[in-house]
Short mmCIF file of C-alpha atoms and ligand atoms in Angstrom, two decimals:
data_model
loop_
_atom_site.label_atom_id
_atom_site.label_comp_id
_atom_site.label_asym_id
_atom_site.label_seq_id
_atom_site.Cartn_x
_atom_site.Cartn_y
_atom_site.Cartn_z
CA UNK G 1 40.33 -79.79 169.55
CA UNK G 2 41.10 -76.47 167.51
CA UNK G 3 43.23 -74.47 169.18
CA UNK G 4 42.33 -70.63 168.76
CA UNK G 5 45.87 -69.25 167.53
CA UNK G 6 45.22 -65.28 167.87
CA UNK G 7 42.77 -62.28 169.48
CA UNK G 8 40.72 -62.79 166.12
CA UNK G 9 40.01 -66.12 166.79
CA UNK G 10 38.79 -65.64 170.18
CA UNK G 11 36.30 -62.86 168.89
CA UNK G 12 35.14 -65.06 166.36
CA UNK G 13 34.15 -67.26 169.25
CA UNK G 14 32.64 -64.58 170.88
CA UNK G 15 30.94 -63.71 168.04
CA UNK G 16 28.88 -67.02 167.44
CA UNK G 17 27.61 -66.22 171.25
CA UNK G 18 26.41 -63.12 170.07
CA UNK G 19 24.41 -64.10 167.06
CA UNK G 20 23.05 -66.76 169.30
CA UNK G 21 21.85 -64.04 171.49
CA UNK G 22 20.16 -62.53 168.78
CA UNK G 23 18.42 -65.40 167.46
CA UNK G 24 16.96 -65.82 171.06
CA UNK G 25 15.91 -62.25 170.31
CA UNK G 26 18.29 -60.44 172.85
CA UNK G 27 20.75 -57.54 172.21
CA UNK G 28 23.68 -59.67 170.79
CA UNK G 29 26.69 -59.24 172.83
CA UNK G 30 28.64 -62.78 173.24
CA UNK G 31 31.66 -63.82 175.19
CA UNK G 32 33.90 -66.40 175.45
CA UNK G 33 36.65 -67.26 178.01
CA UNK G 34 40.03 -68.95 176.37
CA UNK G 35 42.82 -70.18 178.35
CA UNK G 36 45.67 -71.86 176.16
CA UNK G 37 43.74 -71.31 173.43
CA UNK G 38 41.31 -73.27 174.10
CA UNK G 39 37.63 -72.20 175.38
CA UNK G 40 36.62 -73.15 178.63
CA UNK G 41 33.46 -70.81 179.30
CA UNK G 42 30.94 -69.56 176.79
CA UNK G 43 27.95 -66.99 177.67
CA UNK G 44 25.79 -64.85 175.55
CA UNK G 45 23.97 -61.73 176.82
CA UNK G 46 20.30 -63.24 178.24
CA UNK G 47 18.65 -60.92 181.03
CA UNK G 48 15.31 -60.73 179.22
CA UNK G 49 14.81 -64.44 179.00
CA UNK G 50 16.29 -65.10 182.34
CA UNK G 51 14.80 -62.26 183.60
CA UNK G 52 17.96 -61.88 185.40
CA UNK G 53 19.70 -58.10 184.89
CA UNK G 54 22.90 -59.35 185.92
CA UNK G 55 22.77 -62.09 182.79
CA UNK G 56 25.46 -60.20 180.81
CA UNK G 57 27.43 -62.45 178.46
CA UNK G 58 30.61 -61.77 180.31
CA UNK G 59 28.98 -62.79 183.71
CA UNK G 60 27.77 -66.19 182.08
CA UNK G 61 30.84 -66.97 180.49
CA UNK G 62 33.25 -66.28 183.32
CA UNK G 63 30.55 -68.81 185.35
CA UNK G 64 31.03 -71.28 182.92
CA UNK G 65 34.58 -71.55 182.66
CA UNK G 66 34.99 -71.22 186.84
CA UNK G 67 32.43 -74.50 186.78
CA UNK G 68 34.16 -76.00 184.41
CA UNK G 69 37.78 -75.58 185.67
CA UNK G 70 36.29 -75.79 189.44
CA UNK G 71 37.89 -72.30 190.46
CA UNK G 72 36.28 -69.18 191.07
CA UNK G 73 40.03 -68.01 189.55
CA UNK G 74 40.54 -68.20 186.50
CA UNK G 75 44.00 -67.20 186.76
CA UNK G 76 45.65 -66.89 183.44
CA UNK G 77 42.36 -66.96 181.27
CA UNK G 78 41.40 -64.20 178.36
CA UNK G 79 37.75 -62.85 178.43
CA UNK G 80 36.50 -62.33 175.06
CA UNK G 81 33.59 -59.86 174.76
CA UNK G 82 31.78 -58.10 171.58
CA UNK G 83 31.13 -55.44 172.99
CA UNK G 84 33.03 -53.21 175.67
CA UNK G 85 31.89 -54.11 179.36
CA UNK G 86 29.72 -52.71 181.61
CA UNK G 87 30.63 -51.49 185.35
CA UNK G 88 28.89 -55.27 186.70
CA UNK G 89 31.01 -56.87 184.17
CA UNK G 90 34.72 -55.35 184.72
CA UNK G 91 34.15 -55.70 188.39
CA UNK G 92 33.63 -59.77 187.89
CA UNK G 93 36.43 -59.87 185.00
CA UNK G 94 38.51 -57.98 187.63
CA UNK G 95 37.55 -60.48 190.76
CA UNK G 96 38.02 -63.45 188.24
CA UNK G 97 41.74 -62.06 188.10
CA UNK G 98 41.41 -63.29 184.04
CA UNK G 99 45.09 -61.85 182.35
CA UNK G 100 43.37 -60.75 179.96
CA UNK G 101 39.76 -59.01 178.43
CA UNK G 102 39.73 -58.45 175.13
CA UNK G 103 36.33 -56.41 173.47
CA UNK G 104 34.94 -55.35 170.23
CA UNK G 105 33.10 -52.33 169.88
CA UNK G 106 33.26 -49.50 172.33
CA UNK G 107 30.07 -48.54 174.43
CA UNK G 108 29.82 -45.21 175.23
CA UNK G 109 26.97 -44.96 177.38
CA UNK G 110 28.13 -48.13 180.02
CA UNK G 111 31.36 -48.67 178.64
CA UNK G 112 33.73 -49.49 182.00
CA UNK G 113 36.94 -50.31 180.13
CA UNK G 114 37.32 -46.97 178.58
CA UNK G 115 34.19 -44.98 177.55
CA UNK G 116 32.53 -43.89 180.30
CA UNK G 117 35.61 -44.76 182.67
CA UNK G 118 38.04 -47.44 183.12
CA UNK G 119 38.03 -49.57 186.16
CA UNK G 120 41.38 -51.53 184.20
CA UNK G 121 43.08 -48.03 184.25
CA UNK G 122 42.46 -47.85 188.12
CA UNK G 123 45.28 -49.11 190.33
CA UNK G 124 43.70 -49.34 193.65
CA UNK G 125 41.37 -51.68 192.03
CA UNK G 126 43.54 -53.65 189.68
CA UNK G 127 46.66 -55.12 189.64
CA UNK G 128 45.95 -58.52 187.27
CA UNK G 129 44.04 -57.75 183.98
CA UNK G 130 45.13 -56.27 180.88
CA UNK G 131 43.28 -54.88 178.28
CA UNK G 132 42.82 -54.97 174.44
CA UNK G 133 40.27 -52.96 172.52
CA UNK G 134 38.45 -53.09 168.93
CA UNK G 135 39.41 -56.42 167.46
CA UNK G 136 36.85 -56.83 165.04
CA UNK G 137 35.03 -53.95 166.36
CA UNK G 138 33.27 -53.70 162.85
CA UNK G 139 31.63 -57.08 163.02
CA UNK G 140 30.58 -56.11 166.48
CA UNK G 141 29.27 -53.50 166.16
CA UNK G 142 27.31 -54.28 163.03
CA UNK G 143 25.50 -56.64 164.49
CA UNK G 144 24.38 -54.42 167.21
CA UNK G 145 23.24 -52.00 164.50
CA UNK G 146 21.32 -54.79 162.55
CA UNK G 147 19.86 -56.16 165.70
CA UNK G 148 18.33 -53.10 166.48
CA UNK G 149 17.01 -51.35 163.10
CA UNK G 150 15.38 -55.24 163.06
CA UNK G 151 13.50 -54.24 165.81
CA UNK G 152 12.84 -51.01 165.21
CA UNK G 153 11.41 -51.86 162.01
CA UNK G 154 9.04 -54.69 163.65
CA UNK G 155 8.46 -52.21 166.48
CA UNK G 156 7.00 -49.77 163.51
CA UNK G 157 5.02 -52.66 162.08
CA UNK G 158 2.74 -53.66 164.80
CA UNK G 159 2.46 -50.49 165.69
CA UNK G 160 1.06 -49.79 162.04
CA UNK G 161 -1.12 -53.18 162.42
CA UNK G 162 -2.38 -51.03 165.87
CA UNK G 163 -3.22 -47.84 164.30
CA UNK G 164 -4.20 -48.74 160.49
CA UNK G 165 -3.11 -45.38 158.35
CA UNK G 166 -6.14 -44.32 155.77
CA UNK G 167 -5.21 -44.04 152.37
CA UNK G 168 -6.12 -40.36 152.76
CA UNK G 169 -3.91 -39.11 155.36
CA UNK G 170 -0.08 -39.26 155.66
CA UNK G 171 2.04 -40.05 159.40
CA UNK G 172 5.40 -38.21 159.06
CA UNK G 173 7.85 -41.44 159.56
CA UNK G 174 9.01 -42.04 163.17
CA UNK G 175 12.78 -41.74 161.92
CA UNK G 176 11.96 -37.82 161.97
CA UNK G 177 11.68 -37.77 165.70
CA UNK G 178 14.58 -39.77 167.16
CA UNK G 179 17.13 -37.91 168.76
CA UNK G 180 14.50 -35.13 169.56
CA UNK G 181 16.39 -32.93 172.20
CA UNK G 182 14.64 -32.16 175.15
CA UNK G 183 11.35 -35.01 174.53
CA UNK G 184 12.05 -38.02 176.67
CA UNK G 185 7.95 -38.52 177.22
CA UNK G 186 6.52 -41.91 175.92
CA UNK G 187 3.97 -40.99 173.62
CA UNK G 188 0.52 -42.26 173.34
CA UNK G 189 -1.90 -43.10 170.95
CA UNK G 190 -5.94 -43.27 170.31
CA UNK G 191 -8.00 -44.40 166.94
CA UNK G 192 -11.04 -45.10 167.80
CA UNK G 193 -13.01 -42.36 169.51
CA UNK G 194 -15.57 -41.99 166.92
CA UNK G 195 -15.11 -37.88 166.23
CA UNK G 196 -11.01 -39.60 165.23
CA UNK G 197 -13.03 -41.31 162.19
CA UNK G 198 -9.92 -43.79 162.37
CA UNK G 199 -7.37 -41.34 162.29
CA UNK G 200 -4.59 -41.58 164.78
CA UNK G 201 -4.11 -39.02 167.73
CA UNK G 202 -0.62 -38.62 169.31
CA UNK G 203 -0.61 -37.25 172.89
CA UNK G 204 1.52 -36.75 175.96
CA UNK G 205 -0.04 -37.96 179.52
CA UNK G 206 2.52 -37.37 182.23
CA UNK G 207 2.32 -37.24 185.92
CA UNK G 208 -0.46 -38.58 188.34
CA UNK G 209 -4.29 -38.68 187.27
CA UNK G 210 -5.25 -37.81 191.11
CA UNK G 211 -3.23 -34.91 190.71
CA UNK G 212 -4.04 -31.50 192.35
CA UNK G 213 -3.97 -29.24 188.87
CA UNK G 214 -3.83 -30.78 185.15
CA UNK G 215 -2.02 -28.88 182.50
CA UNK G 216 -3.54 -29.31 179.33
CA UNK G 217 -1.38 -27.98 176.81
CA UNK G 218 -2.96 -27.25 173.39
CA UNK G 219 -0.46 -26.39 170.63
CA UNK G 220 -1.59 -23.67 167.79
CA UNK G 221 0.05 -23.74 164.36
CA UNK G 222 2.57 -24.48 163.24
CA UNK G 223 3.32 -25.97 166.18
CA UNK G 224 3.24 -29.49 168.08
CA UNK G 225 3.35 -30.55 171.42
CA UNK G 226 6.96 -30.26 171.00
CA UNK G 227 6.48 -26.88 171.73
CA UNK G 228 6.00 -27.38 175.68
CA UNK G 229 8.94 -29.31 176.50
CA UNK G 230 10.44 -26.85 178.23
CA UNK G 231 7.40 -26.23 180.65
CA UNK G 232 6.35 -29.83 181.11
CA UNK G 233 9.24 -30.55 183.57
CA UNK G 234 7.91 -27.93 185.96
CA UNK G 235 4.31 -28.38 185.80
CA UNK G 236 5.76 -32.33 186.50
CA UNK G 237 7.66 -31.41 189.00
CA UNK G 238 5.11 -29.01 191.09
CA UNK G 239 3.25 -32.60 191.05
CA UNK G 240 0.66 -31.92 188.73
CA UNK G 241 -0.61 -33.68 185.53
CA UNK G 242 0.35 -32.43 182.07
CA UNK G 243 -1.62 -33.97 178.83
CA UNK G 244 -0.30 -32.36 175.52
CA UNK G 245 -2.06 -33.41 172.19
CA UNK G 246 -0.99 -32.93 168.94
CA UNK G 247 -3.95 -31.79 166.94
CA UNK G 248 -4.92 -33.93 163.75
CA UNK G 249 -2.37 -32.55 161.15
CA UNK G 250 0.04 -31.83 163.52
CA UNK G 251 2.68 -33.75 164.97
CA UNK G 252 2.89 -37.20 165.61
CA UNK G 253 -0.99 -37.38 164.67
CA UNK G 254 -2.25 -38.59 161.30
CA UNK G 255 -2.48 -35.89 158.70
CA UNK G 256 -5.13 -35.82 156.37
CA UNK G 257 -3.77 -34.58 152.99
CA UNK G 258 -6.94 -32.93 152.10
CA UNK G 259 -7.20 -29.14 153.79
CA UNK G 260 -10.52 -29.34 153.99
CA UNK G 261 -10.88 -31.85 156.54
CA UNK G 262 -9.73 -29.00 159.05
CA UNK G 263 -12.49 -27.26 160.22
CA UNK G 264 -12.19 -26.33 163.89
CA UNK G 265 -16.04 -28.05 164.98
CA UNK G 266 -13.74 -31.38 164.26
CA UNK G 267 -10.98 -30.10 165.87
CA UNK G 268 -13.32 -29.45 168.96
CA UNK G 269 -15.14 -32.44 169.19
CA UNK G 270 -11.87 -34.38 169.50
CA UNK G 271 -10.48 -32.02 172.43
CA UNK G 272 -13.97 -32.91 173.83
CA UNK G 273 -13.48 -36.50 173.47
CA UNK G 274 -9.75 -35.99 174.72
CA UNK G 275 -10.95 -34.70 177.86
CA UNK G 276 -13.97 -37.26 178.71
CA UNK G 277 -11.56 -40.39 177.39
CA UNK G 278 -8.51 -39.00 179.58
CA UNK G 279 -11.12 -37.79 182.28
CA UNK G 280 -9.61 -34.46 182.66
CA UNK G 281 -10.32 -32.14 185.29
CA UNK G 282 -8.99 -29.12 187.62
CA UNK G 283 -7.55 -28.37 184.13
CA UNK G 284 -5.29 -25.45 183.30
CA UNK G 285 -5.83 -25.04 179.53
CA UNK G 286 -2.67 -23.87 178.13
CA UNK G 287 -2.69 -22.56 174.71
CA UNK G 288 -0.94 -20.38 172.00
CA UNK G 289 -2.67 -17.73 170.75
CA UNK G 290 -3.30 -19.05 167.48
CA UNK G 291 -5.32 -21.41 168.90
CA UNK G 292 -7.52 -19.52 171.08
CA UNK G 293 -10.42 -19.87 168.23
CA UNK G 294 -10.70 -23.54 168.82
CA UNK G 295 -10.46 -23.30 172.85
CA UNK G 296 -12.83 -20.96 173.77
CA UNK G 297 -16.08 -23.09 172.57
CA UNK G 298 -14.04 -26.28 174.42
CA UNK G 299 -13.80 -24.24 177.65
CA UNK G 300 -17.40 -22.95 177.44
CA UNK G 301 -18.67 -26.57 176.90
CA UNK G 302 -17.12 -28.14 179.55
CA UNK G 303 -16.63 -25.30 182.29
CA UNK G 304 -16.51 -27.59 185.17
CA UNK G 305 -13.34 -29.54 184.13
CA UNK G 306 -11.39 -25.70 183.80
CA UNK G 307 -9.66 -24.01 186.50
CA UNK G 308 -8.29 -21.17 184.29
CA UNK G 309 -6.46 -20.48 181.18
CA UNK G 310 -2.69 -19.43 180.47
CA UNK G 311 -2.56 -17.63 177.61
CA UNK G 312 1.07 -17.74 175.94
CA UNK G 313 1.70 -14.41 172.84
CA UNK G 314 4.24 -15.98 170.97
CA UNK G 315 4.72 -18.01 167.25
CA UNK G 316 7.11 -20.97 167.60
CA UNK G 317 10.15 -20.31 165.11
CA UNK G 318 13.32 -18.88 165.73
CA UNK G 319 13.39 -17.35 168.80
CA UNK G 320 15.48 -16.41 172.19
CA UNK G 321 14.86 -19.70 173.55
CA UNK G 322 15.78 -22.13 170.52
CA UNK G 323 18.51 -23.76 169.05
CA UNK G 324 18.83 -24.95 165.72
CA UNK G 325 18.24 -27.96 166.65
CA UNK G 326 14.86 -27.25 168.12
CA UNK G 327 13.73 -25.52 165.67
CA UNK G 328 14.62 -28.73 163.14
CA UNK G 329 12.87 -30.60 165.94
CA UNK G 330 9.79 -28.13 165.93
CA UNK G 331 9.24 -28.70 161.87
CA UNK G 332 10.31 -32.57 162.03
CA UNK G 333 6.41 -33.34 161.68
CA UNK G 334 5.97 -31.49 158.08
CA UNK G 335 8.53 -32.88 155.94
CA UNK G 336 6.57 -31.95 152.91
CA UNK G 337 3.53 -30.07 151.26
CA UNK G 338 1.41 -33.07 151.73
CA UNK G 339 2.29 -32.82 155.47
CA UNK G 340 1.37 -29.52 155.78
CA UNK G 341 -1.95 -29.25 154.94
CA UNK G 342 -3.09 -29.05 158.66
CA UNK G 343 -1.10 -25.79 158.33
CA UNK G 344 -2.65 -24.28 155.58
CA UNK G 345 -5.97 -24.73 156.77
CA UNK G 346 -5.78 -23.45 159.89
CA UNK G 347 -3.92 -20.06 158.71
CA UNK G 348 -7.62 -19.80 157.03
CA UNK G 349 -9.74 -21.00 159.92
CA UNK G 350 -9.37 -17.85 162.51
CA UNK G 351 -12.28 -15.76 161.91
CA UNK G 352 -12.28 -12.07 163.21
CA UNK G 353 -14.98 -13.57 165.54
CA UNK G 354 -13.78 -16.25 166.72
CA UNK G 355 -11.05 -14.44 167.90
CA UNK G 356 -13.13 -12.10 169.62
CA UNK G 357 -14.88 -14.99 171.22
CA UNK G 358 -11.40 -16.46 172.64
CA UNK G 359 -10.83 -13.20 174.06
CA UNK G 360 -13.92 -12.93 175.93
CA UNK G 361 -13.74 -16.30 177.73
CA UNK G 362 -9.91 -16.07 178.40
CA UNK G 363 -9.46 -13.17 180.02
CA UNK G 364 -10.31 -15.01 183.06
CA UNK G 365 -6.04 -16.47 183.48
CA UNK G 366 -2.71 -15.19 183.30
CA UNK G 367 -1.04 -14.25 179.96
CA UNK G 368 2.50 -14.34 179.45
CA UNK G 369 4.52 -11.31 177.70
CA UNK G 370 5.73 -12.39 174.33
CA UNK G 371 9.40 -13.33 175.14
CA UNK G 372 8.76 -15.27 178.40
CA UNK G 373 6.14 -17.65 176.24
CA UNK G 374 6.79 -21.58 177.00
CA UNK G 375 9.61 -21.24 178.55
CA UNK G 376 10.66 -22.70 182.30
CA UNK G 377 10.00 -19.26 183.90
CA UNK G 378 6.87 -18.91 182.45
CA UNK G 379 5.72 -22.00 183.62
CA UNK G 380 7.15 -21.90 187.43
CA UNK G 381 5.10 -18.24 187.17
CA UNK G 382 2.14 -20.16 186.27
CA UNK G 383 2.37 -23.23 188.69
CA UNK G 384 2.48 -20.20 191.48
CA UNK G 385 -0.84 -17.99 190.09
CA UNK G 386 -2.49 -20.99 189.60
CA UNK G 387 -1.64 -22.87 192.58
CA UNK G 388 -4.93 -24.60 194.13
CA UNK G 389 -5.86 -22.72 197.36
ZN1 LIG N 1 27.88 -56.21 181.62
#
């Protein structure tokens, strides 16, 4: 039997759990539990599988080596981990009484051993375990890293093979909008409403469909639904509905890279179809005023789905409200010219009557003064005017 002479060693061990993980297509964290150098427990991370949330590597390795030595003490044993443990995970290291636990690469969202806080640094709760941090942290963590771009890439693929991109349009690349501040809403997608002509709408569709009041919030340019994150968590919380698309050219949508394709009857007919395929009703349409041209035909149309209109005076862009990294996030969708041809043709679109048109139909709801626009205030302002009697 090979006798594992040195922390390394045991990681190694720990290691080969891992990538097993990952080949069963889990994250890959692996541990290993070594007492005279020898291992008497292995485990690798398995909740999806098992579908079992407390199937953390440690957790199966410290059961394996208390079968094997028949004691729920493992008295004198080292815990091996890739990656730092979790809260679950310290706490059954720490009941195990192992000497030892030994991890790779820090965590520090659930890290208990030092990240987030250290249950081994604690002395009402531990008097037995030592601790020893970032042998072969690299290795560890690399695999993590690998594991998950993997998936992110396949994760991108099918959801290509979902929504098919036509050669004529462009979809800025989803790397643009991780770590948006402020955007934790799952987004959603449609293709195939016929007025789409296979191009793919993003849009936001949060809170209940029963709900009392829907908030549908209609971004002008240059804008995207990014725009309202700052009023969505109100309207949420007040226990309405909030559906935010981003137009074609815009966003998270596809963008054709012809301007032409923008004229605003398109634009219309898919807000129509937005509102019969979401079934929208009691609506509050809330819109920037660049955008007023293509809303007030929409709200004449379909009058009986609108309960008023909040009219909000302000460009996006550097303002009061914004940091710098907002406004990045705010122009992540139009990386280039070819992205930005939704923006040059709507700069065109507004005609002097069309804008008299919005006027006319949306005088009937509040309007915001130009430095409250899309912010919280505005919005707890508008949940109260527009409360349902
Ligand atoms: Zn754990």
């Amino acid at each position: 039997m090979e006798l594992l002479s040195n922390d390394e060693a045991g990681m190694r061990a720990a290691l080969a759990q891992a990538q097993a993980a990952a080949q069963a297509g889990e994250v890959p964290v692996g541990a290993v539990v070594v007492r005279d150098g020898v291992v008497v427990g292995r485990g690798r991370n398995a909740p999806v599988a098992s579908h079992d949330p407390t199937a953390h590597a440690e957790i199966q390795a410290l059961r394996d080596a208390a079968q094997r030595l028949g004691n729920y003490r493992l008295d004198g044993c080292t815990l091996y981990v890739t990656l730092e443990p979790c809260v679950m995970c310290s706490g059954a290291a720490l009941h195990a009484r192992v000497a030892r636990v030994v991890y790779g690469a820090a965590e520090p969202k659930t890290g208990a051993a030092g990240s987030v806080l250290d249950l081994f640094a604690e002395p009402r709760l531990n008097h037995h375990t030592q601790i020893a941090r970032g042998v072969l942290a690299d290795e560890c963590s690399a695999l993590l890293a690998g594991f998950f771009q993997q998936r992110r890439r396949q994760n991108q693929a099918a959801a290509r093979a979902a929504h098919p991109l036509r050669d004529d349009a462009l979809r800025t690349p989803d790397a643009a909008f991780a770590h948006l501040p402020d955007y934790p809403w799952a987004p959603r997608y449609a293709s195939d409403w016929p007025s789409l002509q296979g191009l793919r709408l993003h849009y936001l569709d949060e809170g209940p469909r029963d709900a009392p009041l829907t908030w549908l919030c209609l971004h002008g340019a240059p804008a995207w639904s990014y725009l309202y994150r700052r009023m969505l968590p109100v309207f949420l919380a007040a226990g309405h509905r909030v559906v935010a698309p981003d137009l074609i050219g815009f966003g998270k949508s596809d963008k054709p890279k012809k301007p032409g394709f923008h004229t605003p009857e398109r634009h219309r007919e898919i807000l129509h179809a937005l509102l019969q395929q979401a079934d929208l009703q009691r609506c509050v349409l809330v819109l920037q005023r660049s955008a007023a041209p293509l809303a007030a035909p929409l709200v004449m149309a379909a009058r009986e789905r609108f309960a008023g209109v909040l009219l909000l005076e302000s460009a996006p862009g550097p303002g009061a409200v914004e940091t710098a990294a907002e406004s990045v996030a705010l122009n992540a969708p139009f990386p280039d010219r070819g992205h930005r041809a939704a923006l040059q043709a709507f700069a065109a679109m507004h005609s002097a009557q069309d804008q008299a048109l919005a006027e006319g139909v949306l005088l009937r709801g509040l309007r915001s003064t130009r430095g409250a626009a899309h912010s919280a205030d505005m919005a707890l302002q508008a949940v109260e005017y527009f409360r349902p009697s």
